[in-house]
mmCIF file of N, CA and C in Angstrom:
data_model
loop_
_atom_site.group_PDB
_atom_site.id
_atom_site.type_symbol
_atom_site.label_atom_id
_atom_site.label_comp_id
_atom_site.label_asym_id
_atom_site.label_seq_id
_atom_site.Cartn_x
_atom_site.Cartn_y
_atom_site.Cartn_z
ATOM 1 N N MET A 316 123.453 96.873 41.324
ATOM 2 C CA MET A 316 123.445 97.166 42.297
ATOM 3 C C MET A 316 124.280 96.032 43.524
ATOM 4 N N VAL A 317 124.072 94.868 43.088
ATOM 5 C CA VAL A 317 124.043 93.776 44.142
ATOM 6 C C VAL A 317 125.997 94.033 44.256
ATOM 7 N N HIS A 318 126.918 94.351 43.800
ATOM 8 C CA HIS A 318 127.929 94.722 43.961
ATOM 9 C C HIS A 318 127.926 96.109 44.951
ATOM 10 N N SER A 319 126.990 96.512 45.247
ATOM 11 C CA SER A 319 127.009 97.622 46.072
ATOM 12 C C SER A 319 127.140 97.367 47.524
ATOM 13 N N CYS A 320 126.151 96.148 48.024
ATOM 14 C CA CYS A 320 125.845 95.772 49.338
ATOM 15 C C CYS A 320 127.115 94.527 48.874
ATOM 16 N N THR A 321 127.704 94.766 50.533
ATOM 17 C CA THR A 321 128.623 92.933 50.544
ATOM 18 C C THR A 321 128.057 91.894 51.168
ATOM 19 N N ASP A 322 127.031 92.530 51.426
ATOM 20 C CA ASP A 322 126.411 91.333 52.147
ATOM 21 C C ASP A 322 124.986 90.119 50.603
ATOM 22 N N LEU A 323 124.761 91.961 50.271
ATOM 23 C CA LEU A 323 124.156 91.212 49.002
ATOM 24 C C LEU A 323 124.523 90.203 48.119
ATOM 25 N N GLU A 324 126.066 90.795 47.615
ATOM 26 C CA GLU A 324 127.354 89.908 46.954
ATOM 27 C C GLU A 324 127.751 88.656 47.567
ATOM 28 N N GLN A 325 127.827 88.627 48.350
ATOM 29 C CA GLN A 325 128.246 87.598 49.169
ATOM 30 C C GLN A 325 127.247 86.112 48.819
ATOM 31 N N TYR A 326 125.454 86.860 48.831
ATOM 32 C CA TYR A 326 124.636 85.466 49.388
ATOM 33 C C TYR A 326 124.777 85.671 47.870
ATOM 34 N N ALA A 327 124.355 86.217 47.077
ATOM 35 C CA ALA A 327 124.540 85.500 45.394
ATOM 36 C C ALA A 327 125.997 85.107 45.299
ATOM 37 N N GLN A 328 126.775 85.151 45.483
ATOM 38 C CA GLN A 328 128.159 84.514 45.688
ATOM 39 C C GLN A 328 127.910 82.605 46.195
ATOM 40 N N PHE A 329 126.931 82.821 47.031
ATOM 41 C CA PHE A 329 126.348 81.592 47.929
ATOM 42 C C PHE A 329 125.505 80.710 46.412
ATOM 43 N N LEU A 330 124.704 81.003 46.831
ATOM 44 C CA LEU A 330 123.439 80.661 45.536
ATOM 45 C C LEU A 330 124.524 80.402 43.772
ATOM 46 N N GLN A 331 125.256 80.287 43.951
ATOM 47 C CA GLN A 331 126.219 80.511 42.640
ATOM 48 C C GLN A 331 127.075 78.892 43.166
ATOM 49 N N LEU A 332 127.747 79.618 44.759
ATOM 50 C CA LEU A 332 128.376 78.171 44.618
ATOM 51 C C LEU A 332 126.972 76.824 45.164
ATOM 52 N N VAL A 333 125.784 77.123 45.430
ATOM 53 C CA VAL A 333 125.043 75.963 45.584
ATOM 54 C C VAL A 333 124.962 74.974 44.243
ATOM 55 N N GLU A 334 124.523 76.030 42.916
ATOM 56 C CA GLU A 334 124.287 75.576 41.755
ATOM 57 C C GLU A 334 125.713 74.693 41.374
ATOM 58 N N GLU A 335 126.521 75.302 41.243
ATOM 59 C CA GLU A 335 128.198 74.514 41.010
ATOM 60 C C GLU A 335 128.108 73.345 41.562
ATOM 61 N N ALA A 336 127.701 73.701 42.587
ATOM 62 C CA ALA A 336 128.250 71.701 43.746
ATOM 63 C C ALA A 336 127.280 71.128 43.116
ATOM 64 N N ARG A 337 125.871 71.594 42.738
ATOM 65 C CA ARG A 337 124.219 70.539 41.967
ATOM 66 C C ARG A 337 124.773 70.355 40.440
ATOM 67 N N ALA A 338 125.682 71.098 39.689
ATOM 68 C CA ALA A 338 126.140 70.801 38.825
ATOM 69 C C ALA A 338 126.966 69.921 38.775
ATOM 70 N N ALA A 339 127.824 70.087 39.421
ATOM 71 C CA ALA A 339 129.257 69.402 39.685
ATOM 72 C C ALA A 339 128.591 67.884 39.716
ATOM 73 N N GLY A 340 126.902 67.518 40.553
ATOM 74 C CA GLY A 340 126.843 66.084 40.657
ATOM 75 C C GLY A 340 126.986 65.891 42.255
ATOM 76 N N HIS A 341 127.473 66.937 42.949
ATOM 77 C CA HIS A 341 127.762 66.297 44.191
ATOM 78 C C HIS A 341 126.536 65.634 44.961
ATOM 79 N N LYS A 342 126.729 64.393 46.068
ATOM 80 C CA LYS A 342 125.826 64.008 46.607
ATOM 81 C C LYS A 342 124.745 64.666 48.017
ATOM 82 N N HIS A 343 125.899 65.641 48.316
ATOM 83 C CA HIS A 343 124.586 66.888 48.820
ATOM 84 C C HIS A 343 125.531 67.997 48.375
ATOM 85 N N PRO A 344 124.883 68.762 47.372
ATOM 86 C CA PRO A 344 125.502 69.752 47.910
ATOM 87 C C PRO A 344 124.567 71.104 48.513
ATOM 88 N N LEU A 345 124.302 71.059 49.195
ATOM 89 C CA LEU A 345 123.926 72.133 49.736
ATOM 90 C C LEU A 345 124.754 71.786 51.172
ATOM 91 N N LYS A 346 125.268 70.454 51.506
ATOM 92 C CA LYS A 346 126.331 70.914 52.077
ATOM 93 C C LYS A 346 127.630 71.585 51.912
ATOM 94 N N ARG A 347 128.085 70.715 50.553
ATOM 95 C CA ARG A 347 129.256 70.994 50.084
ATOM 96 C C ARG A 347 129.272 72.891 49.893
ATOM 97 N N ALA A 348 128.105 73.426 49.249
ATOM 98 C CA ALA A 348 128.214 74.755 49.236
ATOM 99 C C ALA A 348 127.770 75.652 50.700
ATOM 100 N N ILE A 349 127.956 75.019 51.537
ATOM 101 C CA ILE A 349 128.101 75.896 52.975
ATOM 102 C C ILE A 349 129.616 75.811 53.271
ATOM 103 N N GLN A 350 129.734 74.315 53.260
ATOM 104 C CA GLN A 350 131.316 74.432 53.547
ATOM 105 C C GLN A 350 132.091 74.890 52.620
ATOM 106 N N GLU A 351 132.082 75.412 51.431
ATOM 107 C CA GLU A 351 133.273 76.141 50.525
ATOM 108 C C GLU A 351 132.894 77.953 50.575
ATOM 109 N N ALA A 352 131.577 77.859 51.632
ATOM 110 C CA ALA A 352 131.105 79.434 51.568
ATOM 111 C C ALA A 352 131.947 79.870 52.915
ATOM 112 N N VAL A 353 132.488 78.871 53.751
ATOM 113 C CA VAL A 353 132.790 79.036 55.089
ATOM 114 C C VAL A 353 134.020 79.296 54.435
ATOM 115 N N ARG A 354 134.447 78.373 54.068
ATOM 116 C CA ARG A 354 136.062 78.151 53.745
ATOM 117 C C ARG A 354 136.995 79.506 52.825
ATOM 118 N N ARG A 355 135.926 80.047 51.806
ATOM 119 C CA ARG A 355 136.087 81.254 51.154
ATOM 120 C C ARG A 355 135.947 82.516 51.643
ATOM 121 N N ASN A 356 134.989 82.329 52.970
ATOM 122 C CA ASN A 356 134.582 83.569 53.926
ATOM 123 C C ASN A 356 134.063 83.852 53.085
ATOM 124 N N ILE A 357 132.970 84.027 52.800
ATOM 125 C CA ILE A 357 131.656 84.516 51.870
ATOM 126 C C ILE A 357 130.269 83.545 53.097
ATOM 127 N N LEU A 358 129.555 84.760 53.680
ATOM 128 C CA LEU A 358 128.307 84.893 54.380
ATOM 129 C C LEU A 358 129.203 83.681 55.855
ATOM 130 N N ARG A 359 130.421 83.985 55.840
ATOM 131 C CA ARG A 359 130.923 82.970 57.222
ATOM 132 C C ARG A 359 130.502 83.173 57.978
ATOM 133 N N ASP A 360 130.369 84.322 58.902
ATOM 134 C CA ASP A 360 129.577 83.996 60.353
ATOM 135 C C ASP A 360 128.158 83.799 60.268
ATOM 136 N N TYR A 361 127.655 84.259 58.957
ATOM 137 C CA TYR A 361 125.962 83.636 59.223
ATOM 138 C C TYR A 361 126.129 82.017 58.766
ATOM 139 N N LEU A 362 126.767 81.766 58.452
ATOM 140 C CA LEU A 362 126.782 80.532 58.074
ATOM 141 C C LEU A 362 127.379 79.202 59.270
ATOM 142 N N GLU A 363 128.740 80.154 59.863
ATOM 143 C CA GLU A 363 128.850 79.291 60.872
ATOM 144 C C GLU A 363 127.780 79.295 62.146
ATOM 145 N N ARG A 364 127.125 80.081 62.600
ATOM 146 C CA ARG A 364 126.407 80.282 63.427
ATOM 147 C C ARG A 364 124.936 79.273 63.381
ATOM 148 N N LYS A 365 124.182 79.503 61.889
ATOM 149 C CA LYS A 365 123.164 78.929 61.659
ATOM 150 C C LYS A 365 123.477 77.852 60.372
ATOM 151 N N GLY A 366 124.200 77.498 60.242
ATOM 152 C CA GLY A 366 125.132 75.997 58.872
ATOM 153 C C GLY A 366 123.883 75.362 59.057
ATOM 154 N N GLY A 367 123.941 74.647 60.331
ATOM 155 C CA GLY A 367 123.579 73.506 60.423
ATOM 156 C C GLY A 367 121.137 74.039 60.134
ATOM 157 N N GLU A 368 120.969 74.674 60.725
ATOM 158 C CA GLU A 368 119.927 75.410 60.290
ATOM 159 C C GLU A 368 118.788 75.238 58.963
ATOM 160 N N VAL A 369 120.222 76.373 57.862
ATOM 161 C CA VAL A 369 120.136 76.195 56.900
ATOM 162 C C VAL A 369 120.131 74.951 56.297
ATOM 163 N N LEU A 370 120.785 74.157 56.632
ATOM 164 C CA LEU A 370 121.269 72.911 55.740
ATOM 165 C C LEU A 370 120.010 71.722 55.829
ATOM 166 N N SER A 371 119.854 71.917 57.424
ATOM 167 C CA SER A 371 118.334 71.422 57.241
ATOM 168 C C SER A 371 117.128 71.764 56.714
ATOM 169 N N ILE A 372 116.602 73.017 56.575
ATOM 170 C CA ILE A 372 115.409 73.537 55.867
ATOM 171 C C ILE A 372 115.617 73.439 54.309
ATOM 172 N N LEU A 373 116.879 73.327 53.967
ATOM 173 C CA LEU A 373 117.066 73.186 52.487
ATOM 174 C C LEU A 373 117.090 71.853 52.202
ATOM 175 N N MET A 374 117.512 70.681 52.955
ATOM 176 C CA MET A 374 117.320 69.815 52.413
ATOM 177 C C MET A 374 116.183 68.902 51.795
ATOM 178 N N THR A 375 115.259 69.309 52.277
ATOM 179 C CA THR A 375 114.244 68.637 51.609
ATOM 180 C C THR A 375 114.047 69.615 50.063
ATOM 181 N N GLU A 376 112.932 68.413 49.423
ATOM 182 C CA GLU A 376 112.902 69.023 48.161
ATOM 183 C C GLU A 376 111.769 69.849 48.372
ATOM 184 N N TYR A 377 112.061 71.317 47.175
ATOM 185 C CA TYR A 377 111.532 72.386 46.831
ATOM 186 C C TYR A 377 111.912 73.198 45.649
ATOM 187 N N ASP A 378 111.001 74.150 45.581
ATOM 188 C CA ASP A 378 111.367 74.038 43.664
ATOM 189 C C ASP A 378 112.634 75.666 44.205
ATOM 190 N N TYR A 379 113.774 75.261 43.812
ATOM 191 C CA TYR A 379 115.122 75.883 44.018
ATOM 192 C C TYR A 379 114.852 77.575 43.562
ATOM 193 N N ALA A 380 114.681 77.513 41.809
ATOM 194 C CA ALA A 380 114.529 78.806 41.547
ATOM 195 C C ALA A 380 113.571 79.676 42.392
ATOM 196 N N THR A 381 112.504 79.394 42.718
ATOM 197 C CA THR A 381 111.592 80.304 43.122
ATOM 198 C C THR A 381 111.475 80.601 44.363
ATOM 199 N N ASP A 382 112.440 79.017 45.744
ATOM 200 C CA ASP A 382 112.271 79.825 46.691
ATOM 201 C C ASP A 382 113.317 81.240 46.906
ATOM 202 N N MET A 383 114.643 80.391 46.023
ATOM 203 C CA MET A 383 115.657 81.924 45.980
ATOM 204 C C MET A 383 115.529 83.313 45.443
ATOM 205 N N ALA A 384 114.385 83.202 44.180
ATOM 206 C CA ALA A 384 113.840 84.725 43.857
ATOM 207 C C ALA A 384 113.334 84.893 45.560
ATOM 208 N N VAL A 385 112.167 83.644 45.750
ATOM 209 C CA VAL A 385 111.227 84.462 47.416
ATOM 210 C C VAL A 385 112.716 85.578 48.557
ATOM 211 N N LEU A 386 113.650 84.482 48.342
ATOM 212 C CA LEU A 386 114.472 84.865 49.695
ATOM 213 C C LEU A 386 115.421 86.495 49.206
ATOM 214 N N LYS A 387 115.527 86.338 47.693
ATOM 215 C CA LYS A 387 115.697 87.797 47.645
ATOM 216 C C LYS A 387 114.931 88.714 47.495
ATOM 217 N N GLU A 388 113.725 88.624 47.430
ATOM 218 C CA GLU A 388 112.897 90.115 47.108
ATOM 219 C C GLU A 388 112.811 90.052 48.459
ATOM 220 N N GLU A 389 112.374 89.145 49.901
ATOM 221 C CA GLU A 389 111.810 89.234 50.770
ATOM 222 C C GLU A 389 113.245 90.103 51.320
ATOM 223 N N ALA A 390 114.319 89.565 51.369
ATOM 224 C CA ALA A 390 115.443 90.255 51.991
ATOM 225 C C ALA A 390 115.480 91.806 51.409
ATOM 226 N N TYR A 391 115.483 91.738 50.012
ATOM 227 C CA TYR A 391 115.736 93.073 49.780
ATOM 228 C C TYR A 391 114.298 94.056 50.629
ATOM 229 N N GLU A 392 113.215 93.472 50.837
ATOM 230 C CA GLU A 392 111.455 94.313 51.341
ATOM 231 C C GLU A 392 111.944 94.548 52.491
ATOM 232 N N ASP A 393 112.610 93.966 53.457
ATOM 233 C CA ASP A 393 112.408 93.731 54.735
ATOM 234 C C ASP A 393 113.400 94.808 55.155
ATOM 235 N N GLY A 394 114.196 95.452 54.820
ATOM 236 C CA GLY A 394 115.390 96.330 54.889
ATOM 237 C C GLY A 394 116.488 96.562 54.513
ATOM 238 N N LEU A 395 116.874 95.843 53.485
ATOM 239 C CA LEU A 395 117.948 95.969 52.674
ATOM 240 C C LEU A 395 117.489 96.984 52.048
ATOM 241 N N PHE A 396 116.655 97.294 51.630
ATOM 242 C CA PHE A 396 116.745 98.687 51.025
ATOM 243 C C PHE A 396 116.647 99.701 51.374
ATOM 244 N N VAL A 397 116.109 100.678 52.911
ATOM 245 C CA VAL A 397 116.504 101.262 53.971
ATOM 246 C C VAL A 397 118.420 100.982 54.327
ATOM 247 N N GLY A 398 118.746 99.968 54.138
ATOM 248 C CA GLY A 398 120.589 99.921 54.857
ATOM 249 C C GLY A 398 120.950 100.061 53.780
ATOM 250 N N LEU A 399 120.401 99.886 52.334
ATOM 251 C CA LEU A 399 121.898 100.747 51.549
ATOM 252 C C LEU A 399 121.089 102.106 51.358
ATOM 253 N N ALA A 400 120.089 102.537 51.616
ATOM 254 C CA ALA A 400 119.615 104.380 51.135
ATOM 255 C C ALA A 400 120.409 104.935 52.605
ATOM 256 N N THR A 401 120.439 104.416 53.386
ATOM 257 C CA THR A 401 120.380 105.269 54.843
ATOM 258 C C THR A 401 122.542 105.330 55.054
ATOM 259 N N GLY A 402 122.975 103.845 54.053
ATOM 260 C CA GLY A 402 124.283 103.642 54.096
ATOM 261 C C GLY A 402 124.303 102.631 55.927
ATOM 262 N N ARG A 403 123.786 102.378 56.184
ATOM 263 C CA ARG A 403 123.608 101.674 57.999
ATOM 264 C C ARG A 403 123.846 100.169 57.584
ATOM 265 N N GLU A 404 125.311 100.003 58.129
ATOM 266 C CA GLU A 404 125.337 98.514 58.264
ATOM 267 C C GLU A 404 124.639 97.226 58.304
ATOM 268 N N GLU A 405 124.355 97.397 59.944
ATOM 269 C CA GLU A 405 122.500 97.214 60.394
ATOM 270 C C GLU A 405 121.579 97.075 59.885
ATOM 271 N N GLY A 406 120.890 97.102 58.821
ATOM 272 C CA GLY A 406 119.730 97.700 58.002
ATOM 273 C C GLY A 406 120.460 96.518 56.929
ATOM 274 N N ARG A 407 121.678 96.300 56.521
ATOM 275 C CA ARG A 407 121.822 95.271 55.526
ATOM 276 C C ARG A 407 121.690 94.110 56.075
ATOM 277 N N GLU A 408 122.378 93.873 57.128
ATOM 278 C CA GLU A 408 122.560 92.435 58.026
ATOM 279 C C GLU A 408 120.673 92.179 58.767
ATOM 280 N N GLU A 409 120.546 93.310 58.828
ATOM 281 C CA GLU A 409 119.131 92.497 59.480
ATOM 282 C C GLU A 409 118.035 92.478 58.821
ATOM 283 N N GLY A 410 117.770 93.226 56.754
ATOM 284 C CA GLY A 410 117.097 93.306 55.931
ATOM 285 C C GLY A 410 117.635 91.255 55.570
ATOM 286 N N ILE A 411 118.530 91.103 55.276
ATOM 287 C CA ILE A 411 119.383 89.831 54.864
ATOM 288 C C ILE A 411 118.815 88.477 55.632
ATOM 289 N N SER A 412 119.107 89.189 57.773
ATOM 290 C CA SER A 412 118.781 88.069 58.024
ATOM 291 C C SER A 412 116.972 87.739 57.810
ATOM 292 N N ILE A 413 116.660 88.632 58.201
ATOM 293 C CA ILE A 413 114.591 88.381 58.272
ATOM 294 C C ILE A 413 114.654 88.332 57.046
ATOM 295 N N GLY A 414 114.971 87.969 55.611
ATOM 296 C CA GLY A 414 114.555 87.520 54.253
ATOM 297 C C GLY A 414 114.607 86.526 54.831
ATOM 298 N N LEU A 415 115.900 85.747 54.914
ATOM 299 C CA LEU A 415 116.519 84.401 55.440
ATOM 300 C C LEU A 415 115.378 83.468 56.055
ATOM 301 N N GLU A 416 115.222 84.575 57.200
ATOM 302 C CA GLU A 416 114.172 83.469 58.025
ATOM 303 C C GLU A 416 112.758 83.422 57.709
ATOM 304 N N ARG A 417 112.344 84.615 56.493
ATOM 305 C CA ARG A 417 110.778 83.919 56.162
ATOM 306 C C ARG A 417 111.336 83.107 55.053
ATOM 307 N N GLY A 418 112.405 83.139 54.501
ATOM 308 C CA GLY A 418 112.144 82.254 53.343
ATOM 309 C C GLY A 418 112.010 80.671 53.670
ATOM 310 N N ALA A 419 113.088 80.455 55.514
ATOM 311 C CA ALA A 419 113.226 79.272 55.079
ATOM 312 C C ALA A 419 112.070 78.987 55.976
ATOM 313 N N TYR A 420 111.148 79.541 56.246
ATOM 314 C CA TYR A 420 109.605 79.638 57.169
ATOM 315 C C TYR A 420 108.743 79.244 55.945
ATOM 316 N N GLN A 421 108.816 79.956 54.901
ATOM 317 C CA GLN A 421 107.747 79.749 53.759
ATOM 318 C C GLN A 421 108.601 78.191 53.403
ATOM 319 N N THR A 422 110.333 77.786 52.956
ATOM 320 C CA THR A 422 110.158 76.573 52.872
ATOM 321 C C THR A 422 109.966 75.635 53.617
ATOM 322 N N LYS A 423 109.851 75.640 54.832
ATOM 323 C CA LYS A 423 108.858 74.862 55.993
ATOM 324 C C LYS A 423 107.799 74.237 55.545
ATOM 325 N N LEU A 424 106.777 75.301 55.281
ATOM 326 C CA LEU A 424 105.305 75.305 55.175
ATOM 327 C C LEU A 424 105.532 74.068 53.449
ATOM 328 N N GLU A 425 106.062 74.638 52.257
ATOM 329 C CA GLU A 425 105.795 74.191 50.964
ATOM 330 C C GLU A 425 106.035 72.645 51.553
ATOM 331 N N THR A 426 107.437 72.275 52.827
ATOM 332 C CA THR A 426 107.680 71.038 52.772
ATOM 333 C C THR A 426 106.526 70.227 53.545
ATOM 334 N N ALA A 427 105.879 70.870 54.827
ATOM 335 C CA ALA A 427 104.987 70.295 55.470
ATOM 336 C C ALA A 427 103.333 70.328 54.473
ATOM 337 N N ARG A 428 103.194 71.138 53.074
ATOM 338 C CA ARG A 428 102.460 70.709 52.191
ATOM 339 C C ARG A 428 102.478 69.586 51.946
ATOM 340 N N ASN A 429 103.549 69.471 51.402
ATOM 341 C CA ASN A 429 104.292 68.110 50.399
ATOM 342 C C ASN A 429 104.404 66.726 50.545
ATOM 343 N N LEU A 430 104.993 67.082 52.684
ATOM 344 C CA LEU A 430 104.438 65.605 53.468
ATOM 345 C C LEU A 430 103.214 65.844 53.207
ATOM 346 N N LEU A 431 102.233 66.352 53.637
ATOM 347 C CA LEU A 431 100.600 66.452 54.046
ATOM 348 C C LEU A 431 100.408 65.093 52.726
ATOM 349 N N SER A 432 100.503 66.081 51.107
ATOM 350 C CA SER A 432 100.271 65.033 50.452
ATOM 351 C C SER A 432 100.693 63.399 49.780
ATOM 352 N N GLU A 433 101.526 63.528 50.766
ATOM 353 C CA GLU A 433 102.030 61.756 50.735
ATOM 354 C C GLU A 433 101.315 61.588 51.573
ATOM 355 N N ARG A 434 100.813 61.646 52.494
ATOM 356 C CA ARG A 434 99.408 61.176 53.582
ATOM 357 C C ARG A 434 100.344 61.253 55.134
ATOM 358 N N LEU A 435 101.274 61.467 55.043
ATOM 359 C CA LEU A 435 102.121 61.648 56.204
ATOM 360 C C LEU A 435 100.745 62.739 57.649
ATOM 361 N N THR A 436 100.939 61.525 58.310
ATOM 362 C CA THR A 436 99.868 62.545 59.470
ATOM 363 C C THR A 436 100.374 63.999 60.069
ATOM 364 N N PRO A 437 99.867 64.551 60.535
ATOM 365 C CA PRO A 437 100.022 66.627 60.270
ATOM 366 C C PRO A 437 100.790 66.182 62.068
ATOM 367 N N GLN A 438 100.683 64.787 63.136
ATOM 368 C CA GLN A 438 101.790 65.169 63.779
ATOM 369 C C GLN A 438 103.280 64.911 63.134
ATOM 370 N N MET A 439 103.434 63.797 62.152
ATOM 371 C CA MET A 439 104.521 63.247 61.600
ATOM 372 C C MET A 439 104.907 64.429 61.124
ATOM 373 N N VAL A 440 104.182 65.697 60.258
ATOM 374 C CA VAL A 440 104.905 66.243 59.673
ATOM 375 C C VAL A 440 105.345 67.710 60.506
ATOM 376 N N ALA A 441 104.406 67.737 61.870
ATOM 377 C CA ALA A 441 104.762 68.827 62.804
ATOM 378 C C ALA A 441 106.306 68.179 63.531
ATOM 379 N N ARG A 442 106.145 67.314 63.467
ATOM 380 C CA ARG A 442 107.801 67.620 63.956
ATOM 381 C C ARG A 442 108.875 66.966 63.279
ATOM 382 N N CYS A 443 108.635 66.844 61.790
ATOM 383 C CA CYS A 443 109.818 67.141 60.969
ATOM 384 C C CYS A 443 109.526 68.146 60.507
ATOM 385 N N THR A 444 109.103 69.218 60.700
ATOM 386 C CA THR A 444 109.425 70.731 59.897
ATOM 387 C C THR A 444 109.079 71.326 61.009
ATOM 388 N N ASP A 445 109.043 71.429 62.537
ATOM 389 C CA ASP A 445 109.645 71.837 63.730
ATOM 390 C C ASP A 445 108.188 73.135 63.138
ATOM 391 N N LEU A 446 107.277 72.447 62.579
ATOM 392 C CA LEU A 446 105.799 73.774 62.669
ATOM 393 C C LEU A 446 104.682 73.576 63.799
ATOM 394 N N PRO A 447 104.669 74.006 64.106
ATOM 395 C CA PRO A 447 103.243 74.143 65.344
ATOM 396 C C PRO A 447 102.040 73.081 64.592
ATOM 397 N N LEU A 448 101.333 71.997 65.225
ATOM 398 C CA LEU A 448 100.775 71.234 65.095
ATOM 399 C C LEU A 448 99.424 71.769 64.524
ATOM 400 N N GLU A 449 99.185 73.043 64.701
ATOM 401 C CA GLU A 449 98.027 73.765 64.421
ATOM 402 C C GLU A 449 97.890 74.386 63.359
ATOM 403 N N THR A 450 99.399 74.703 63.337
ATOM 404 C CA THR A 450 99.722 75.333 61.720
ATOM 405 C C THR A 450 99.444 74.320 60.799
ATOM 406 N N VAL A 451 99.769 73.065 60.731
ATOM 407 C CA VAL A 451 100.274 71.616 59.957
ATOM 408 C C VAL A 451 98.327 71.393 59.695
ATOM 409 N N LEU A 452 97.547 71.304 61.225
ATOM 410 C CA LEU A 452 96.456 70.935 60.991
ATOM 411 C C LEU A 452 96.146 71.767 59.800
ATOM 412 N N LYS A 453 95.869 72.875 59.641
ATOM 413 C CA LYS A 453 95.028 74.597 58.836
ATOM 414 C C LYS A 453 95.892 74.079 57.624
ATOM 415 N N LEU A 454 97.316 73.506 57.135
ATOM 416 C CA LEU A 454 97.716 73.545 56.014
ATOM 417 C C LEU A 454 96.770 72.145 55.081
ATOM 418 N N GLU A 455 96.661 71.333 56.426
ATOM 419 C CA GLU A 455 95.998 69.962 55.848
ATOM 420 C C GLU A 455 94.404 69.844 54.956
ATOM 421 N N GLN A 456 93.844 71.070 56.219
ATOM 422 C CA GLN A 456 92.685 71.686 55.672
ATOM 423 C C GLN A 456 92.212 72.106 54.458
ATOM 424 N N ASP A 457 93.053 73.179 53.997
ATOM 425 C CA ASP A 457 93.333 73.779 52.840
ATOM 426 C C ASP A 457 94.342 72.766 51.571
ATOM 427 N N LEU A 458 94.609 71.602 51.747
ATOM 428 C CA LEU A 458 95.237 71.050 50.967
ATOM 429 C C LEU A 458 93.358 70.348 49.774
#
């Protein structure tokens, strides 16, 4: 199925670049993967528009395998299947975009939980993650 959808195939290639950069021991593997993806024309338009945002969200420590699994699943659920079934290019692009946005939000929440568990103030966590203070306060209550 990955090979039948160009966007999904390129996303898988991007993930491979991240893993290769990590395995090679690069100091900044995510930045390296984004640069290499743009150079190879992999998700180029998206990464040129949102590369900085992708990098800032992904620079926090998290469970890479779990996050990638969530991103793939959400991209599929949020429109990729409809886009593939109908053959509509915008369906595929929208599904991937929505999935990436939701995955990025989930990463922000996880980062906020980690920072709160390190006893940072909710105000500081809100500034660092760009989450609303109310959201951070609710996360703090749930810990």
